[in-house]
Coordinates of C-alpha atoms in Angstrom, one line a residue:
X1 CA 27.0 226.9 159.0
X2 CA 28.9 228.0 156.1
X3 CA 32.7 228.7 156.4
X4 CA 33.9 232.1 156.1
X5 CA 35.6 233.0 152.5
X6 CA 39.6 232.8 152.9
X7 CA 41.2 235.8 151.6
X8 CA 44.6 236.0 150.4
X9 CA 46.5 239.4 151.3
X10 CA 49.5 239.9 149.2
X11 CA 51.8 242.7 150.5
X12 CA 54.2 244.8 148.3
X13 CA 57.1 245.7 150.1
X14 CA 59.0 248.0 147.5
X15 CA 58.5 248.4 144.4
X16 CA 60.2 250.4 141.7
X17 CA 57.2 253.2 141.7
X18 CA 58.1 255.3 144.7
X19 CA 61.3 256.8 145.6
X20 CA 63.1 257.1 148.6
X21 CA 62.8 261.1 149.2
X22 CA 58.9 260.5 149.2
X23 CA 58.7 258.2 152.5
X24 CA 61.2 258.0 154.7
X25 CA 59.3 254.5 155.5
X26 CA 59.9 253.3 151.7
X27 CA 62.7 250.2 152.5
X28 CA 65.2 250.4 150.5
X29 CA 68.2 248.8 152.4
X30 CA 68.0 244.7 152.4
X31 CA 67.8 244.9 156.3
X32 CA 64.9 247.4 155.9
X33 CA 63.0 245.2 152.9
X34 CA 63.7 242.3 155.3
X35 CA 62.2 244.1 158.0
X36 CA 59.2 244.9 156.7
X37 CA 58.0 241.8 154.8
X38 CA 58.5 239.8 158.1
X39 CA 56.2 242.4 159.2
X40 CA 53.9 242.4 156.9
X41 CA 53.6 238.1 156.6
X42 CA 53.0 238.6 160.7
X43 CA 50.5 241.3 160.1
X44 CA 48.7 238.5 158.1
X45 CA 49.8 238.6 154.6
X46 CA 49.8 235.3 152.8
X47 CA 52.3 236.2 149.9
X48 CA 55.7 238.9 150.0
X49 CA 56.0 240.5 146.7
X50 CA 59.5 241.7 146.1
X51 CA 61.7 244.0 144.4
X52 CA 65.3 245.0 145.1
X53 CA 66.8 248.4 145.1
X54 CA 70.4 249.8 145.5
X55 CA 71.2 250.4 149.0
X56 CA 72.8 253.9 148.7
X57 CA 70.3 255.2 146.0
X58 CA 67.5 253.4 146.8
X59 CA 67.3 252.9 142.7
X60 CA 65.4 250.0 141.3
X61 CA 68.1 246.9 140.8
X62 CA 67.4 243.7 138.9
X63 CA 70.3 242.0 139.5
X64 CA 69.8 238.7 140.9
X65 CA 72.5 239.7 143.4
X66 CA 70.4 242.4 144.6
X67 CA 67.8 239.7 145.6
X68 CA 70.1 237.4 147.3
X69 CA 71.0 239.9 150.2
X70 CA 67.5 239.3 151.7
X71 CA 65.9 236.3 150.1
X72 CA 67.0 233.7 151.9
X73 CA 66.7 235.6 155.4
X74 CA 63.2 236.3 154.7
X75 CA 62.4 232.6 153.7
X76 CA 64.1 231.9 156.8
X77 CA 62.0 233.9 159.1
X78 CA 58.6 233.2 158.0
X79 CA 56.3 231.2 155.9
X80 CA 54.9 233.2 153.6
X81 CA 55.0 232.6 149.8
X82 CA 57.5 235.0 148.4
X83 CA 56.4 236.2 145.0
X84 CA 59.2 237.5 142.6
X85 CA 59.1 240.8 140.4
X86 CA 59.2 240.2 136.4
X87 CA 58.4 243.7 136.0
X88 CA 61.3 245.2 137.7
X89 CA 61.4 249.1 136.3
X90 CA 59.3 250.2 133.5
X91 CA 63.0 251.1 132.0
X92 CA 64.1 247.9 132.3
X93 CA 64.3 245.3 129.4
X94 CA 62.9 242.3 129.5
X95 CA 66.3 239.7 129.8
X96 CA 67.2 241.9 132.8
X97 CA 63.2 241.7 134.5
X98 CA 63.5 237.8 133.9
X99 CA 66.6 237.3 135.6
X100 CA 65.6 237.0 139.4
X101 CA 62.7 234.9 138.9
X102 CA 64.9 232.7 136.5
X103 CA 67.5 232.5 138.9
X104 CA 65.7 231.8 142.4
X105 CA 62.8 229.7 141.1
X106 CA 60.2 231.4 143.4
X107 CA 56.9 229.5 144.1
X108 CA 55.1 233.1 142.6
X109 CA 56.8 235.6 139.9
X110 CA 54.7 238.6 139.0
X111 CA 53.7 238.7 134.6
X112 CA 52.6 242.2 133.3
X113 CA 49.9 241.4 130.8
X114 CA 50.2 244.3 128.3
X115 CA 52.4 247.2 127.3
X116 CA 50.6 250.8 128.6
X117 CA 51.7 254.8 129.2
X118 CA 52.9 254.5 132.9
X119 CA 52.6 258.0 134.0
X120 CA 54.4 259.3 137.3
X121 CA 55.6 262.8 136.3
X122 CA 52.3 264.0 137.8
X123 CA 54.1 263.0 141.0
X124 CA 56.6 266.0 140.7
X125 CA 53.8 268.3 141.4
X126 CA 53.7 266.9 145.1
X127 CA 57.1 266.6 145.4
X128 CA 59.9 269.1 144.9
X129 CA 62.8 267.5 147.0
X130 CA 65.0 265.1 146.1
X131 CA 67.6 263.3 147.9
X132 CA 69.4 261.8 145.0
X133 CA 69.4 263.4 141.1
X134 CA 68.1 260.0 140.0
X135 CA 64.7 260.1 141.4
X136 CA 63.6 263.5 139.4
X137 CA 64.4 262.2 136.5
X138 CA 62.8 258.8 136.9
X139 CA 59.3 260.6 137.3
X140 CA 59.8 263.3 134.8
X141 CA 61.1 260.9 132.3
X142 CA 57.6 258.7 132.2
X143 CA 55.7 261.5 130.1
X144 CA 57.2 259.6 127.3
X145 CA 57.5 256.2 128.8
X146 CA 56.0 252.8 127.2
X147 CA 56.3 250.3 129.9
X148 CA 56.6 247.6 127.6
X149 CA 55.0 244.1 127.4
X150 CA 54.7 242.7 124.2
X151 CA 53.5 239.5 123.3
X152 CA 57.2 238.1 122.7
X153 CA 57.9 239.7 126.5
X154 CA 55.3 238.0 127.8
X155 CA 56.0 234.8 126.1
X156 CA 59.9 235.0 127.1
X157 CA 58.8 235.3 130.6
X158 CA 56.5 232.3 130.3
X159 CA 59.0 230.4 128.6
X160 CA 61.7 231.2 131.0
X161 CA 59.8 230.2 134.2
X162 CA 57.8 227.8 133.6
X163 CA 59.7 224.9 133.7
X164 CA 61.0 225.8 137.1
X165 CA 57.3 225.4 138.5
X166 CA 56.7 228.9 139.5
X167 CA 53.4 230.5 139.0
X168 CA 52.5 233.5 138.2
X169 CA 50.7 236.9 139.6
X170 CA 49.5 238.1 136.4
X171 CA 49.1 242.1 136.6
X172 CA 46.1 243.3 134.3
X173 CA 46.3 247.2 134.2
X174 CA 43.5 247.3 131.5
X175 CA 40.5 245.4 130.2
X176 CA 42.6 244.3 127.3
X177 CA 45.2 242.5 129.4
X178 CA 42.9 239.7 130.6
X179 CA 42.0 239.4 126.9
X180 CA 46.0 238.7 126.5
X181 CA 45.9 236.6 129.4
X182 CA 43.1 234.6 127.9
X183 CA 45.0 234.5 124.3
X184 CA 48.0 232.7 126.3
X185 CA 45.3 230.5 127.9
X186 CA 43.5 229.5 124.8
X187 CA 47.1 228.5 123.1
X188 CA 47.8 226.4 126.4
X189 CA 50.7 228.4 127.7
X190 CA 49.2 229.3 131.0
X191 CA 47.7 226.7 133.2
X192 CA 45.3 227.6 135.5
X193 CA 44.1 228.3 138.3
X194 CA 45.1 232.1 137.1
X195 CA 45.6 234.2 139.8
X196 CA 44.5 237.7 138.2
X197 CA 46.0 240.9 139.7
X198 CA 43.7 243.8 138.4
X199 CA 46.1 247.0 139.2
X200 CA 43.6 250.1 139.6
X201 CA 44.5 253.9 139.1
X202 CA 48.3 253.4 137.8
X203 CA 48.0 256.9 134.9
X204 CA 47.7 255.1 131.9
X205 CA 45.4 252.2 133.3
X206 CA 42.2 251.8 134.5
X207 CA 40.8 253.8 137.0
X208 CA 39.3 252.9 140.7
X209 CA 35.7 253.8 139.6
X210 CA 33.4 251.6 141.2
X211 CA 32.4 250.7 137.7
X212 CA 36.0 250.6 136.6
X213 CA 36.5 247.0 139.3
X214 CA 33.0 246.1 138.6
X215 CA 33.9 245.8 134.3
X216 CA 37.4 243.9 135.4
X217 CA 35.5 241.1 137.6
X218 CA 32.7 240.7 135.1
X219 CA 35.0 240.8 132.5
X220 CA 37.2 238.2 134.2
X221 CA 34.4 236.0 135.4
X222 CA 33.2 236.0 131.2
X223 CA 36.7 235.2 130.1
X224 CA 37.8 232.6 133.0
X225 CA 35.2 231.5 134.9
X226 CA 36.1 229.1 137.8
X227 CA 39.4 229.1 136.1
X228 CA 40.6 232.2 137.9
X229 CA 41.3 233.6 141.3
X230 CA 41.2 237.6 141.5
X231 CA 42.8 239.7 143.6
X232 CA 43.1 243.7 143.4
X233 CA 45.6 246.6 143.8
X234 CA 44.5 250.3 144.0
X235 CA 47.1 252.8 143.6
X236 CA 47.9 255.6 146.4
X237 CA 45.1 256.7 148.5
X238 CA 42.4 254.6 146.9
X239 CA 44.3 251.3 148.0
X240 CA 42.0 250.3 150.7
X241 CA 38.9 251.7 149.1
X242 CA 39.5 249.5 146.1
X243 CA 40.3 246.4 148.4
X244 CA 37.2 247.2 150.1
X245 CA 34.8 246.7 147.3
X246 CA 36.4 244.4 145.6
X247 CA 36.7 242.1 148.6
X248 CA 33.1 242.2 148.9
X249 CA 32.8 240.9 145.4
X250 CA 34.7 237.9 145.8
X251 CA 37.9 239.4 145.5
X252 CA 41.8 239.1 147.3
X253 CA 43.8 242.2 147.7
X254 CA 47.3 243.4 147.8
X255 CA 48.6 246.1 149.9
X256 CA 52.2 247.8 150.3
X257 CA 54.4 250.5 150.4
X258 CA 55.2 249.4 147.0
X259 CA 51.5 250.8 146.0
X260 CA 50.7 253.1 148.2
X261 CA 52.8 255.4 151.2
X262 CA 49.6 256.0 152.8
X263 CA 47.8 254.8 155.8
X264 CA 44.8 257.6 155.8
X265 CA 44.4 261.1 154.6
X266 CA 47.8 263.6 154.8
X267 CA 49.3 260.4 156.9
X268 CA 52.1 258.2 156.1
X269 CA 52.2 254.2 156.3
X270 CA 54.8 253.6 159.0
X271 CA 55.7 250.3 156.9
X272 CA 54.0 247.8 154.9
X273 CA 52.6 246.1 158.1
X274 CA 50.4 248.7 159.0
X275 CA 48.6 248.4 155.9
X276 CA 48.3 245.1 156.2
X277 CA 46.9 245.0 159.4
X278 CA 44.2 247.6 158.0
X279 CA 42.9 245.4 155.4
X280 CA 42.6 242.9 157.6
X281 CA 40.5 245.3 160.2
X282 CA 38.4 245.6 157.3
X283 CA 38.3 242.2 155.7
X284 CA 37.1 241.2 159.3
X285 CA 34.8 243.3 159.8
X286 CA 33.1 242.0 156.3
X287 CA 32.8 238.9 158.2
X288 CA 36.1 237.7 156.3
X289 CA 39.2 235.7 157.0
X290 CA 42.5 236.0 155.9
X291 CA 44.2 233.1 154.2
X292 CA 47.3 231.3 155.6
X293 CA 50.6 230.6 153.3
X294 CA 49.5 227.5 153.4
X295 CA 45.7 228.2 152.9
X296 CA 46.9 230.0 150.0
X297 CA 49.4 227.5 148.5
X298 CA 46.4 225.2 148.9
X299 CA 44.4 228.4 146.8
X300 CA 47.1 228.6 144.2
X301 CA 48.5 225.5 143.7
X302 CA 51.5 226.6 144.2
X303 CA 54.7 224.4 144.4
X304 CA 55.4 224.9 148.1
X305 CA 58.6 226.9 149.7
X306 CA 60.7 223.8 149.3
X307 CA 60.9 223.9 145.5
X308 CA 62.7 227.0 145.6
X309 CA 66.5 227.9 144.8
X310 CA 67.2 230.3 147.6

C-alpha cells in the first residue's frame, strides 16, 4: 500500500503585516512570540517562521538583538526548524533585512523573489482604532509603497547567507518571481531542492483564484520540475481555502497569525496554534500527514538545528 504524502506545515508567528490594535492575539512581546511558536510546532508545524517586533509598540524590529530575546528559548523548547525573516518590513532596507539571518545562521531564511505594490491602506477601512500613532501610518503609507527586491537585493541576500549553509523559503508573490528564481537557478546561485513559497492575495500580487494557484504550480512544475518543493500562503480569510486546494495538488502550506488573524468568518485566531491545528484537521481529512522537523529537514535538505548560531 502506498504511503501517505508528508506535508510540511510552516507557521507564521508575527509578521510585520498586522498590527497590534487589530488582534489582541497578534504576539508581539518575546514571551508572547515564544509562546505561540511552541504552540504552533506542538500543533504540528514542521518549520517556525519568525519576525521580531518592539515590545512596547509592537513595531516591526530587525535588529538582531530583537531576535536574540526568544531564539534560543524557542530552539530550546522544541524541534522545529526555525526559519528566519529577510523580508523584515517592506520599509526596511535590505543591509538591515539581512542582518538576523546573517547573524544567527538559521537552517531556513525567507528570500522575496521580486519587488511589487504591497498594499495595506485598504486595511484602514476595517479598522479605525489604533493603540499606538505608528500603526495608522504604517497602512496608510503603503498606497505609495514599493516593497523592494531588486536583483542586486536578492543577490546580497544570497551572497550573504549562503555560505553559512542556510537555505532558503523563497516567497513568489507573482508569476514573474519564479521566473527570477529560475534566472538565479540557471546562473547557479541557488541550489536546489527550491522550496517555493507562492504568497496568494497580498494587494499587489496574485490573487487566490482557483486559476490564480493552478497558473503558479503549472508554472513552477514548467520551470523546476522535480527540482522544487511548493508550499502556499493565502492572505486573511482565504488562508485555509488556499491551503486546501493547493494541498490537494501536491502542495505544503503555511499558516499564522503573521498571514491571517482569522480562524473562520467574523472570528479571531486565538493564536497561531489554532490555525495550525485546522490545517491539519483538513490535511487529514484529505487522507494526508503532516511532516515531522525531521521529515522535513529530510524534505529540505536542510543543515539540521545543530549548525546554527543561537
Amino acid at each position: 500500500m502506498a504511503t501517505a504524502r508528508k506535508v510540511i506545515v510552516t507557521c507564521a508567528c508575527t509578521g510585520a503585516i498586522h498590527t497590534p490594535s487589530m488582534s489582541p492575539h497578534l504576539p508581539v512581546t518575546p514571551d508572547e512570540i515564544i509562546a505561540d511558536a511552541i504552540g504552533a510546532a506542538e500543533a504540528g508545524a514542521a518549520i517556525l517562521h519568525l519576525h521580531a517586533r518592539n515590545p512596547e509598540t509592537g513595531k516591526p524590529d530587525q535588529t538582531p538583538e530583537a531576535f536574540g530575546r526568544f531564539l534560543p528559548q524557542i530552539k530550546q523548547q522544541t524541534s522545529a526548524a526555525i526559519n528566519i525573516t529577510t523580508g523584515g518590513s517592506p520599509y526596511m532596507k535590505v543591509e538591515e533585512r539581512v542582518l538576523p539571518a546573517a547573524t544567527y545562521k538559521p537552517e531556513v531564511a525567507s528570500l522575496n523573489m521580486g519587488s511589487i505594490n504591497f498594499g495595506l491602506y485598504h486595511l484602514l477601512d476595517r479598522y479605525k482604532d489604533f493603540k499606538h500613532d505608528w500603526e495608522r501610518q504604517h497602512l496608510e503609507a503603503t498606497r505609495d509603497l514599493v516593497f523592494r527586491n531588486s536583483f542586486k537585493d536578492i543577490e546580497y541576500i544570497l551572497e550573504t547567507c549562503y555560505d553559512n549553509g542556510t537555505r532558503f523559503e523563497f516567497e513568489c508573490y507573482d508569476i514573474a518571481h519564479l521566473y527570477n528564481l529560475k534566472h538565479f537557478l540557471d546562473r547557479g546561485l541557488v541550489k536546489p531542492p527550491l522550496f517555493v513559497q507562492s504568497v496568494f492575495g497580498i494587494l499587489g500580487g496574485i490573487g487566490t483564484h482557483p486559476e490564480d494557484i493552478m497558473h503558479m504550480k503549472r508554472t513552477a512544475d514548467r520551470l523546476f520540475g522535480d527540482q522544487y518543493r511548493w508550499s502556499v500562503l493565502g492572505a486573511g480569510a482565504s488562508q485555509l481555502r488556499v491551503a486546501a486546494m493547493a494541498a490537494s495538488m501536491g502542495a505544503n502550506v503555511r499558516v499564522g497569525l503573521e498571514d491571517s488573524l482569522w480562524i473562520g468568518p467574523g472570528e479571531l485566531a486565538p493564536s497561531s496554534g489554532a490555525q495550525v491545528r485546522k490545517a491539519r484537521q483538513i490535511l487529514e481529512g484529505m487522507g494526508l500527514e503532516l511532516a515531522s522537523p525531521d521529515e522535513a529537514r529530510e524534505i529540505l535538505q536542510l543543515k539540521g538545528a545543530d549548525q546554527v548560531a543561537f
